């Protein structure tokens, strides 16, 4: 994900909101380090810091959690995601696969359906997926929730013709 | 580490628990195979595993060391002459970027074992060797480092161009 963010034209994609799972502090830390490095380059501290925000979201289900309690946590995660999407009103969403992106994409999609917002949703499948999509990827592909579905291996694109392949990111 | 003439093998399981791999490299036969190949040191990053490898190795002269986690995994990879890694994409690409010979060992105990896909694809392209814990020793004995092809790192620009095109931004 950070490979894409660092390559994107920052003046076009501003402000940036980074969302990661509550149990995943590594990803946000990476994003924070990157945004800090932009501040130094531009020497315009206040403005750039305003351009980036970092937030965490509840996970639908932790590894090993029971199915009964995961109904409640999924509901909580979905409401939280909906609230974030309504608050941020993103025009572009990039996501790269963990289950946390499903409620976010679904919320953004729902807002589009009812005409309350418009966002372009890009999904980038993990490079670890060579022959089969991940469960999140498969769901978003089949339900046609995302606008552009990007995979990192040509054989995966052949299997899922609506997907795009434009080389590897790593 | 870093001494001239020392050739270190670095084993890494990342943040996972992969005792089968630690056990496999801890065996006498494995250490013998590594010595035969000219390696002098074995450093094991054992992650959340509970199996403790033995630091003293019977008859062999291979220097063995281990630890659970380190913030400077990249330094160990840089120092290594051979990396034996779990199939996590982070470890795989970090090692390939540093152009180190790599044997990826697939953890067969994982329920959703999609990770073998990546290792097998990259092995087919001759960027690394792929093994299972029980075939690791044969893989070490049989490996021919000259058969490996350098890995060309990926590039985000074509993907970003695609994104810009879709959003209607001028590309160029």
mmCIF file of C-alpha atoms in Angstrom:
data_model
loop_
_atom_site.group_PDB
_atom_site.id
_atom_site.type_symbol
_atom_site.label_atom_id
_atom_site.label_comp_id
_atom_site.label_asym_id
_atom_site.label_seq_id
_atom_site.Cartn_x
_atom_site.Cartn_y
_atom_site.Cartn_z
ATOM 1 C CA UNK A 1 0.000 0.000 0.000
ATOM 2 C CA UNK A 2 2.759 2.451 0.910
ATOM 3 C CA UNK A 3 4.394 1.782 -2.492
ATOM 4 C CA UNK A 4 1.294 3.266 -4.089
ATOM 5 C CA UNK A 5 0.939 6.154 -1.649
ATOM 6 C CA UNK A 6 4.555 7.213 -2.125
ATOM 7 C CA UNK A 7 4.124 7.141 -5.915
ATOM 8 C CA UNK A 8 0.787 9.000 -6.027
ATOM 9 C CA UNK A 9 0.885 12.698 -6.853
ATOM 10 C CA UNK A 10 0.361 14.142 -3.389
ATOM 11 C CA UNK A 11 -1.155 17.416 -4.646
ATOM 12 C CA UNK A 12 -3.945 15.445 -6.324
ATOM 13 C CA UNK A 13 -4.594 13.165 -3.379
ATOM 14 C CA UNK A 14 -5.014 15.493 -0.402
ATOM 15 C CA UNK A 15 -5.972 15.224 2.419
ATOM 16 C CA UNK A 16 -5.088 11.606 3.175
ATOM 17 C CA UNK A 17 -6.800 9.506 5.823
ATOM 18 C CA UNK A 18 -5.072 6.290 6.799
ATOM 19 C CA UNK A 19 -7.249 3.594 8.356
ATOM 20 C CA UNK A 20 -5.903 0.375 9.885
ATOM 21 C CA UNK A 21 -7.224 -2.288 12.231
ATOM 22 C CA UNK A 22 -7.148 -1.537 15.939
ATOM 23 C CA UNK A 23 -4.773 -4.458 16.457
ATOM 24 C CA UNK A 24 -2.444 -3.366 13.663
ATOM 25 C CA UNK A 25 -0.215 -0.542 14.844
ATOM 26 C CA UNK A 26 2.631 -1.371 12.434
ATOM 27 C CA UNK A 27 0.828 -0.166 9.306
ATOM 28 C CA UNK A 28 -0.149 3.215 10.740
ATOM 29 C CA UNK A 29 3.357 3.655 12.094
ATOM 30 C CA UNK A 30 4.750 3.178 8.577
ATOM 31 C CA UNK A 31 2.277 5.705 7.206
ATOM 32 C CA UNK A 32 3.151 8.173 9.954
ATOM 33 C CA UNK A 33 6.878 7.860 9.253
ATOM 34 C CA UNK A 34 6.201 8.511 5.578
ATOM 35 C CA UNK A 35 3.973 11.552 6.198
ATOM 36 C CA UNK A 36 6.598 12.923 8.586
ATOM 37 C CA UNK A 37 9.221 12.582 5.856
ATOM 38 C CA UNK A 38 7.015 14.676 3.565
ATOM 39 C CA UNK A 39 6.883 17.397 6.199
ATOM 40 C CA UNK A 40 10.645 17.665 6.256
ATOM 41 C CA UNK A 41 10.877 17.796 2.472
ATOM 42 C CA UNK A 42 8.279 20.520 2.155
ATOM 43 C CA UNK A 43 9.400 22.381 5.277
ATOM 44 C CA UNK A 44 5.827 23.424 5.816
ATOM 45 C CA UNK A 45 4.969 21.566 8.932
ATOM 46 C CA UNK A 46 1.479 22.689 9.853
ATOM 47 C CA UNK A 47 -0.027 22.445 6.423
ATOM 48 C CA UNK A 48 1.275 18.958 5.689
ATOM 49 C CA UNK A 49 0.314 17.549 9.045
ATOM 50 C CA UNK A 50 -3.222 18.738 8.411
ATOM 51 C CA UNK A 51 -3.110 16.797 5.155
ATOM 52 C CA UNK A 52 -2.748 13.458 6.866
ATOM 53 C CA UNK A 53 -4.853 11.795 9.533
ATOM 54 C CA UNK A 54 -4.514 8.387 11.044
ATOM 55 C CA UNK A 55 -7.322 6.301 12.436
ATOM 56 C CA UNK A 56 -8.030 2.796 13.609
ATOM 57 C CA UNK A 57 -11.059 0.648 13.066
ATOM 58 C CA UNK A 58 -12.532 -2.328 14.923
ATOM 59 C CA UNK A 59 -11.890 -5.689 13.384
ATOM 60 C CA UNK A 60 -14.926 -7.776 12.417
ATOM 61 C CA UNK A 61 -13.349 -10.877 13.780
ATOM 62 C CA UNK A 62 -10.041 -11.658 15.399
ATOM 63 C CA UNK A 63 -8.245 -14.884 14.534
ATOM 64 C CA UNK A 64 -9.720 -17.617 16.740
ATOM 65 C CA UNK A 65 -12.717 -15.602 17.935
ATOM 66 C CA UNK A 66 -15.968 -17.599 18.335
ATOM 67 C CA UNK A 67 -18.647 -17.204 15.673
ATOM 68 C CA UNK A 68 -21.334 -16.109 18.147
ATOM 69 C CA UNK A 69 -19.420 -13.149 19.540
ATOM 70 C CA UNK A 70 -18.178 -12.280 16.060
ATOM 71 C CA UNK A 71 -21.754 -11.394 15.049
ATOM 72 C CA UNK A 72 -21.701 -8.594 17.620
ATOM 73 C CA UNK A 73 -18.193 -7.444 16.732
ATOM 74 C CA UNK A 74 -19.008 -7.450 13.013
ATOM 75 C CA UNK A 75 -22.008 -5.223 13.716
ATOM 76 C CA UNK A 76 -19.837 -2.887 15.777
ATOM 77 C CA UNK A 77 -17.143 -2.817 13.080
ATOM 78 C CA UNK A 78 -19.730 -2.045 10.394
ATOM 79 C CA UNK A 79 -21.302 0.822 12.354
ATOM 80 C CA UNK A 80 -17.861 2.222 13.086
ATOM 81 C CA UNK A 81 -16.894 1.970 9.406
ATOM 82 C CA UNK A 82 -20.123 3.666 8.337
ATOM 83 C CA UNK A 83 -19.498 6.500 10.769
ATOM 84 C CA UNK A 84 -15.939 6.968 9.486
ATOM 85 C CA UNK A 85 -17.065 7.037 5.851
ATOM 86 C CA UNK A 86 -19.815 9.572 6.592
ATOM 87 C CA UNK A 87 -17.371 11.738 8.524
ATOM 88 C CA UNK A 88 -14.516 11.572 6.001
ATOM 89 C CA UNK A 89 -16.647 11.479 2.811
ATOM 90 C CA UNK A 90 -13.692 10.204 0.763
ATOM 91 C CA UNK A 91 -13.576 10.765 -2.988
ATOM 92 C CA UNK A 92 -11.057 7.976 -3.478
ATOM 93 C CA UNK A 93 -10.571 4.821 -1.410
ATOM 94 C CA UNK A 94 -7.581 2.509 -1.713
ATOM 95 C CA UNK A 95 -7.614 -0.794 0.102
ATOM 96 C CA UNK A 96 -5.380 -3.802 0.056
ATOM 97 C CA UNK A 97 -7.248 -6.728 1.406
ATOM 98 C CA UNK A 98 -7.532 -7.282 5.125
ATOM 99 C CA UNK A 99 -11.084 -7.990 6.290
ATOM 100 C CA UNK A 100 -11.256 -4.510 7.811
ATOM 101 C CA UNK A 101 -11.703 -3.015 4.353
ATOM 102 C CA UNK A 102 -14.995 -4.849 3.719
ATOM 103 C CA UNK A 103 -17.230 -2.736 6.018
ATOM 104 C CA UNK A 104 -15.506 0.432 4.775
ATOM 105 C CA UNK A 105 -16.045 -0.429 1.106
ATOM 106 C CA UNK A 106 -19.595 -1.613 1.768
ATOM 107 C CA UNK A 107 -20.416 1.644 3.609
ATOM 108 C CA UNK A 108 -18.985 3.777 0.811
ATOM 109 C CA UNK A 109 -20.901 1.683 -1.725
ATOM 110 C CA UNK A 110 -24.130 2.103 0.240
ATOM 111 C CA UNK A 111 -23.713 5.886 0.329
ATOM 112 C CA UNK A 112 -23.309 5.821 -3.458
ATOM 113 C CA UNK A 113 -26.448 3.737 -3.863
ATOM 114 C CA UNK A 114 -28.557 6.139 -1.797
ATOM 115 C CA UNK A 115 -26.896 9.127 -3.458
ATOM 116 C CA UNK A 116 -25.313 10.638 -0.376
ATOM 117 C CA UNK A 117 -21.747 10.435 -1.525
ATOM 118 C CA UNK A 118 -19.526 9.462 -4.359
ATOM 119 C CA UNK A 119 -16.204 7.712 -4.076
ATOM 120 C CA UNK A 120 -14.029 5.732 -6.440
ATOM 121 C CA UNK A 121 -12.960 2.521 -4.748
ATOM 122 C CA UNK A 122 -9.723 0.798 -5.714
ATOM 123 C CA UNK A 123 -8.870 -2.622 -4.399
ATOM 124 C CA UNK A 124 -5.309 -3.892 -4.700
ATOM 125 C CA UNK A 125 -4.959 -7.628 -4.079
ATOM 126 C CA UNK A 126 -1.960 -8.826 -2.084
ATOM 127 C CA UNK A 127 1.100 -9.976 -4.022
ATOM 128 C CA UNK A 128 0.855 -13.210 -2.037
ATOM 129 C CA UNK A 129 -2.231 -14.112 -4.089
ATOM 130 C CA UNK A 130 -0.974 -15.755 -7.261
ATOM 131 C CA UNK A 131 -3.662 -18.255 -8.233
ATOM 132 C CA UNK A 132 -6.676 -17.424 -6.057
ATOM 133 C CA UNK A 133 -8.143 -14.231 -4.651
ATOM 134 C CA UNK A 134 -8.283 -13.675 -0.904
ATOM 135 C CA UNK A 135 -11.698 -13.982 0.744
ATOM 136 C CA UNK A 136 -12.023 -10.175 0.993
ATOM 137 C CA UNK A 137 -10.935 -9.817 -2.614
ATOM 138 C CA UNK A 138 -13.342 -12.447 -3.853
ATOM 139 C CA UNK A 139 -16.263 -10.837 -1.978
ATOM 140 C CA UNK A 140 -15.544 -7.358 -3.332
ATOM 141 C CA UNK A 141 -15.020 -8.725 -6.852
ATOM 142 C CA UNK A 142 -18.180 -10.836 -6.936
ATOM 143 C CA UNK A 143 -20.378 -8.168 -5.348
ATOM 144 C CA UNK A 144 -18.927 -5.537 -7.722
ATOM 145 C CA UNK A 145 -18.463 -3.138 -4.849
ATOM 146 C CA UNK A 146 -15.135 -1.752 -6.037
ATOM 147 C CA UNK A 147 -14.637 0.319 -9.168
ATOM 148 C CA UNK A 148 -11.187 -0.953 -10.069
ATOM 149 C CA UNK A 149 -9.846 -4.292 -8.987
ATOM 150 C CA UNK A 150 -6.076 -4.618 -9.306
ATOM 151 C CA UNK A 151 -4.111 -7.869 -9.055
ATOM 152 C CA UNK A 152 -0.354 -8.344 -9.081
ATOM 153 C CA UNK A 153 0.010 -11.513 -11.158
ATOM 154 C CA UNK A 154 -1.073 -11.955 -14.801
ATOM 155 C CA UNK A 155 -2.474 -15.463 -14.243
ATOM 156 C CA UNK A 156 -4.855 -14.062 -11.619
ATOM 157 C CA UNK A 157 -6.078 -11.435 -14.094
ATOM 158 C CA UNK A 158 -6.801 -14.170 -16.626
ATOM 159 C CA UNK A 159 -8.943 -15.963 -14.084
ATOM 160 C CA UNK A 160 -10.816 -12.802 -13.074
ATOM 161 C CA UNK A 161 -11.280 -10.826 -16.314
ATOM 162 C CA UNK A 162 -12.689 -7.687 -14.684
ATOM 163 C CA UNK A 163 -9.458 -7.294 -12.741
ATOM 164 C CA UNK A 164 -6.561 -5.180 -13.956
ATOM 165 C CA UNK A 165 -2.918 -6.145 -13.990
ATOM 166 C CA UNK A 166 -0.216 -3.490 -14.192
ATOM 167 C CA UNK A 167 2.814 -5.241 -12.817
ATOM 168 C CA UNK A 168 4.005 -6.068 -9.335
ATOM 169 C CA UNK A 169 4.318 -3.549 -6.513
ATOM 170 C CA UNK A 170 7.082 -5.309 -4.589
ATOM 171 C CA UNK B 1 29.218 -12.025 12.030
ATOM 172 C CA UNK B 2 30.883 -9.826 9.491
ATOM 173 C CA UNK B 3 34.253 -11.551 9.888
ATOM 174 C CA UNK B 4 35.988 -12.443 6.694
ATOM 175 C CA UNK B 5 35.688 -16.107 5.921
ATOM 176 C CA UNK B 6 32.528 -16.563 7.991
ATOM 177 C CA UNK B 7 29.451 -17.606 6.099
ATOM 178 C CA UNK B 8 26.266 -17.194 8.091
ATOM 179 C CA UNK B 9 22.909 -18.865 7.522
ATOM 180 C CA UNK B 10 20.007 -16.812 8.855
ATOM 181 C CA UNK B 11 16.741 -18.580 9.647
ATOM 182 C CA UNK B 12 13.693 -16.346 10.134
ATOM 183 C CA UNK B 13 10.067 -17.165 10.999
ATOM 184 C CA UNK B 14 8.922 -13.533 11.306
ATOM 185 C CA UNK B 15 6.193 -13.021 13.889
ATOM 186 C CA UNK B 16 4.852 -16.539 13.427
ATOM 187 C CA UNK B 17 5.277 -19.739 15.408
ATOM 188 C CA UNK B 18 7.022 -22.250 13.169
ATOM 189 C CA UNK B 19 8.667 -24.823 15.426
ATOM 190 C CA UNK B 20 8.772 -27.406 12.619
ATOM 191 C CA UNK B 21 11.271 -25.193 10.783
ATOM 192 C CA UNK B 22 13.364 -24.479 13.896
ATOM 193 C CA UNK B 23 13.436 -28.218 14.650
ATOM 194 C CA UNK B 24 14.426 -28.990 11.068
ATOM 195 C CA UNK B 25 17.441 -26.659 11.135
ATOM 196 C CA UNK B 26 18.377 -27.805 14.635
ATOM 197 C CA UNK B 27 18.958 -31.420 13.561
ATOM 198 C CA UNK B 28 22.503 -32.805 13.392
ATOM 199 C CA UNK B 29 22.030 -33.906 9.788
ATOM 200 C CA UNK B 30 20.986 -30.385 8.823
ATOM 201 C CA UNK B 31 23.974 -28.783 10.541
ATOM 202 C CA UNK B 32 26.235 -31.303 8.829
ATOM 203 C CA UNK B 33 24.700 -30.407 5.455
ATOM 204 C CA UNK B 34 25.271 -26.687 6.089
ATOM 205 C CA UNK B 35 28.909 -27.296 7.070
ATOM 206 C CA UNK B 36 29.363 -29.384 3.933
ATOM 207 C CA UNK B 37 28.140 -26.398 1.912
ATOM 208 C CA UNK B 38 30.764 -24.198 3.571
ATOM 209 C CA UNK B 39 28.597 -22.297 6.061
ATOM 210 C CA UNK B 40 30.143 -21.523 9.442
ATOM 211 C CA UNK B 41 27.365 -19.845 11.447
ATOM 212 C CA UNK B 42 23.684 -20.508 11.999
ATOM 213 C CA UNK B 43 21.495 -17.750 13.449
ATOM 214 C CA UNK B 44 17.857 -18.612 14.154
ATOM 215 C CA UNK B 45 15.110 -16.040 14.671
ATOM 216 C CA UNK B 46 12.461 -18.254 16.268
ATOM 217 C CA UNK B 47 9.557 -15.822 16.716
ATOM 218 C CA UNK B 48 6.704 -17.092 18.872
ATOM 219 C CA UNK B 49 7.893 -20.689 18.760
ATOM 220 C CA UNK B 50 8.572 -22.585 21.970
ATOM 221 C CA UNK B 51 11.081 -25.127 20.685
ATOM 222 C CA UNK B 52 14.564 -24.184 21.898
ATOM 223 C CA UNK B 53 17.357 -25.085 19.521
ATOM 224 C CA UNK B 54 20.595 -26.352 21.060
ATOM 225 C CA UNK B 55 23.499 -23.915 20.952
ATOM 226 C CA UNK B 56 26.087 -26.641 21.322
ATOM 227 C CA UNK B 57 26.163 -29.005 18.421
ATOM 228 C CA UNK B 58 27.662 -32.446 19.005
ATOM 229 C CA UNK B 59 30.517 -33.151 16.668
ATOM 230 C CA UNK B 60 29.968 -30.296 14.225
ATOM 231 C CA UNK B 61 31.737 -26.964 14.411
ATOM 232 C CA UNK B 62 28.829 -24.867 13.197
ATOM 233 C CA UNK B 63 28.334 -21.845 15.448
ATOM 234 C CA UNK B 64 24.678 -21.700 16.474
ATOM 235 C CA UNK B 65 22.842 -18.746 17.982
ATOM 236 C CA UNK B 66 19.152 -17.915 18.320
ATOM 237 C CA UNK B 67 16.778 -15.179 19.485
ATOM 238 C CA UNK B 68 13.027 -14.567 19.424
ATOM 239 C CA UNK B 69 12.601 -11.110 17.871
ATOM 240 C CA UNK B 70 14.805 -8.255 16.739
ATOM 241 C CA UNK B 71 14.034 -4.829 15.292
ATOM 242 C CA UNK B 72 17.011 -5.228 12.952
ATOM 243 C CA UNK B 73 16.086 -8.344 10.970
ATOM 244 C CA UNK B 74 17.301 -6.544 7.843
ATOM 245 C CA UNK B 75 20.809 -6.345 9.319
ATOM 246 C CA UNK B 76 20.889 -10.101 9.829
ATOM 247 C CA UNK B 77 19.709 -10.667 6.256
ATOM 248 C CA UNK B 78 22.386 -8.279 5.003
ATOM 249 C CA UNK B 79 25.059 -10.219 6.932
ATOM 250 C CA UNK B 80 23.825 -13.612 5.792
ATOM 251 C CA UNK B 81 25.184 -15.756 2.969
ATOM 252 C CA UNK B 82 21.988 -17.786 2.897
ATOM 253 C CA UNK B 83 18.515 -17.032 4.254
ATOM 254 C CA UNK B 84 16.036 -19.738 5.205
ATOM 255 C CA UNK B 85 12.645 -18.093 5.731
ATOM 256 C CA UNK B 86 9.000 -18.801 6.412
ATOM 257 C CA UNK B 87 6.696 -18.035 3.475
ATOM 258 C CA UNK B 88 5.599 -14.542 4.587
ATOM 259 C CA UNK B 89 5.743 -12.038 1.738
ATOM 260 C CA UNK B 90 7.511 -9.422 3.910
ATOM 261 C CA UNK B 91 10.482 -11.712 4.624
ATOM 262 C CA UNK B 92 10.578 -13.021 1.061
ATOM 263 C CA UNK B 93 10.737 -9.620 -0.628
ATOM 264 C CA UNK B 94 13.102 -8.149 1.940
ATOM 265 C CA UNK B 95 15.561 -10.984 1.225
ATOM 266 C CA UNK B 96 15.134 -10.774 -2.561
ATOM 267 C CA UNK B 97 15.659 -7.005 -2.484
ATOM 268 C CA UNK B 98 18.973 -7.586 -0.704
ATOM 269 C CA UNK B 99 19.853 -10.167 -3.394
ATOM 270 C CA UNK B 100 20.488 -12.987 -0.906
ATOM 271 C CA UNK B 101 20.074 -16.673 -1.754
ATOM 272 C CA UNK B 102 16.814 -17.780 -0.202
ATOM 273 C CA UNK B 103 15.122 -21.033 0.702
ATOM 274 C CA UNK B 104 11.463 -20.524 1.619
ATOM 275 C CA UNK B 105 9.991 -23.188 3.875
ATOM 276 C CA UNK B 106 6.213 -23.507 3.682
ATOM 277 C CA UNK B 107 4.416 -24.082 6.983
ATOM 278 C CA UNK B 108 2.031 -26.925 6.293
ATOM 279 C CA UNK B 109 0.305 -26.539 9.662
ATOM 280 C CA UNK B 110 -1.389 -23.310 8.591
ATOM 281 C CA UNK B 111 -5.087 -23.723 7.860
ATOM 282 C CA UNK B 112 -5.383 -21.344 4.918
ATOM 283 C CA UNK B 113 -2.089 -22.039 3.266
ATOM 284 C CA UNK B 114 -2.219 -19.541 0.445
ATOM 285 C CA UNK B 115 1.354 -18.492 1.207
ATOM 286 C CA UNK B 116 2.781 -21.468 -0.671
ATOM 287 C CA UNK B 117 1.381 -19.876 -3.875
ATOM 288 C CA UNK B 118 3.843 -16.998 -3.735
ATOM 289 C CA UNK B 119 6.850 -19.149 -2.807
ATOM 290 C CA UNK B 120 6.072 -21.686 -5.525
ATOM 291 C CA UNK B 121 5.576 -19.003 -8.177
ATOM 292 C CA UNK B 122 8.889 -17.314 -7.290
ATOM 293 C CA UNK B 123 10.612 -20.719 -7.175
ATOM 294 C CA UNK B 124 9.288 -21.470 -10.658
ATOM 295 C CA UNK B 125 10.823 -18.189 -11.791
ATOM 296 C CA UNK B 126 14.094 -19.295 -10.167
ATOM 297 C CA UNK B 127 14.290 -16.401 -7.710
ATOM 298 C CA UNK B 128 14.397 -18.728 -4.702
ATOM 299 C CA UNK B 129 14.179 -22.341 -3.598
ATOM 300 C CA UNK B 130 11.039 -23.710 -1.996
ATOM 301 C CA UNK B 131 10.908 -26.539 0.537
ATOM 302 C CA UNK B 132 8.856 -28.091 3.353
ATOM 303 C CA UNK B 133 10.322 -28.695 6.821
ATOM 304 C CA UNK B 134 10.849 -32.388 6.025
ATOM 305 C CA UNK B 135 12.525 -31.708 2.655
ATOM 306 C CA UNK B 136 14.708 -28.803 3.794
ATOM 307 C CA UNK B 137 17.870 -30.859 4.234
ATOM 308 C CA UNK B 138 17.590 -32.328 0.734
ATOM 309 C CA UNK B 139 16.956 -28.816 -0.591
ATOM 310 C CA UNK B 140 20.153 -27.548 1.085
ATOM 311 C CA UNK B 141 22.168 -30.488 -0.225
ATOM 312 C CA UNK B 142 20.802 -30.133 -3.748
ATOM 313 C CA UNK B 143 20.785 -26.354 -4.056
ATOM 314 C CA UNK B 144 22.807 -24.780 -6.830
ATOM 315 C CA UNK B 145 23.138 -21.060 -6.118
ATOM 316 C CA UNK B 146 24.252 -20.332 -9.682
ATOM 317 C CA UNK B 147 20.803 -21.432 -10.902
ATOM 318 C CA UNK B 148 19.135 -18.486 -9.144
ATOM 319 C CA UNK B 149 17.973 -15.515 -11.205
ATOM 320 C CA UNK B 150 18.177 -11.994 -9.737
ATOM 321 C CA UNK B 151 14.791 -10.563 -8.758
ATOM 322 C CA UNK B 152 13.710 -7.397 -10.528
ATOM 323 C CA UNK B 153 11.794 -5.340 -7.911
ATOM 324 C CA UNK B 154 8.265 -4.304 -8.807
ATOM 325 C CA UNK B 155 7.254 -0.784 -9.770
ATOM 326 C CA UNK B 156 4.195 1.126 -8.529
ATOM 327 C CA UNK B 157 4.198 3.603 -11.455
ATOM 328 C CA UNK B 158 2.076 1.537 -13.898
ATOM 329 C CA UNK B 159 -0.527 0.944 -11.166
ATOM 330 C CA UNK B 160 -0.570 4.642 -10.267
ATOM 331 C CA UNK B 161 -0.951 5.508 -13.968
ATOM 332 C CA UNK B 162 -3.965 3.181 -14.105
ATOM 333 C CA UNK B 163 -5.441 4.884 -11.033
ATOM 334 C CA UNK B 164 -4.881 8.369 -12.471
ATOM 335 C CA UNK B 165 -6.428 7.374 -15.802
ATOM 336 C CA UNK B 166 -9.520 6.019 -14.111
ATOM 337 C CA UNK B 167 -9.926 9.182 -12.034
ATOM 338 C CA UNK B 168 -9.522 11.351 -15.126
ATOM 339 C CA UNK B 169 -6.259 12.973 -14.128
ATOM 340 C CA UNK B 170 -3.866 13.850 -16.958
ATOM 341 C CA UNK B 171 -1.225 11.135 -17.177
ATOM 342 C CA UNK B 172 2.367 12.036 -17.754
#
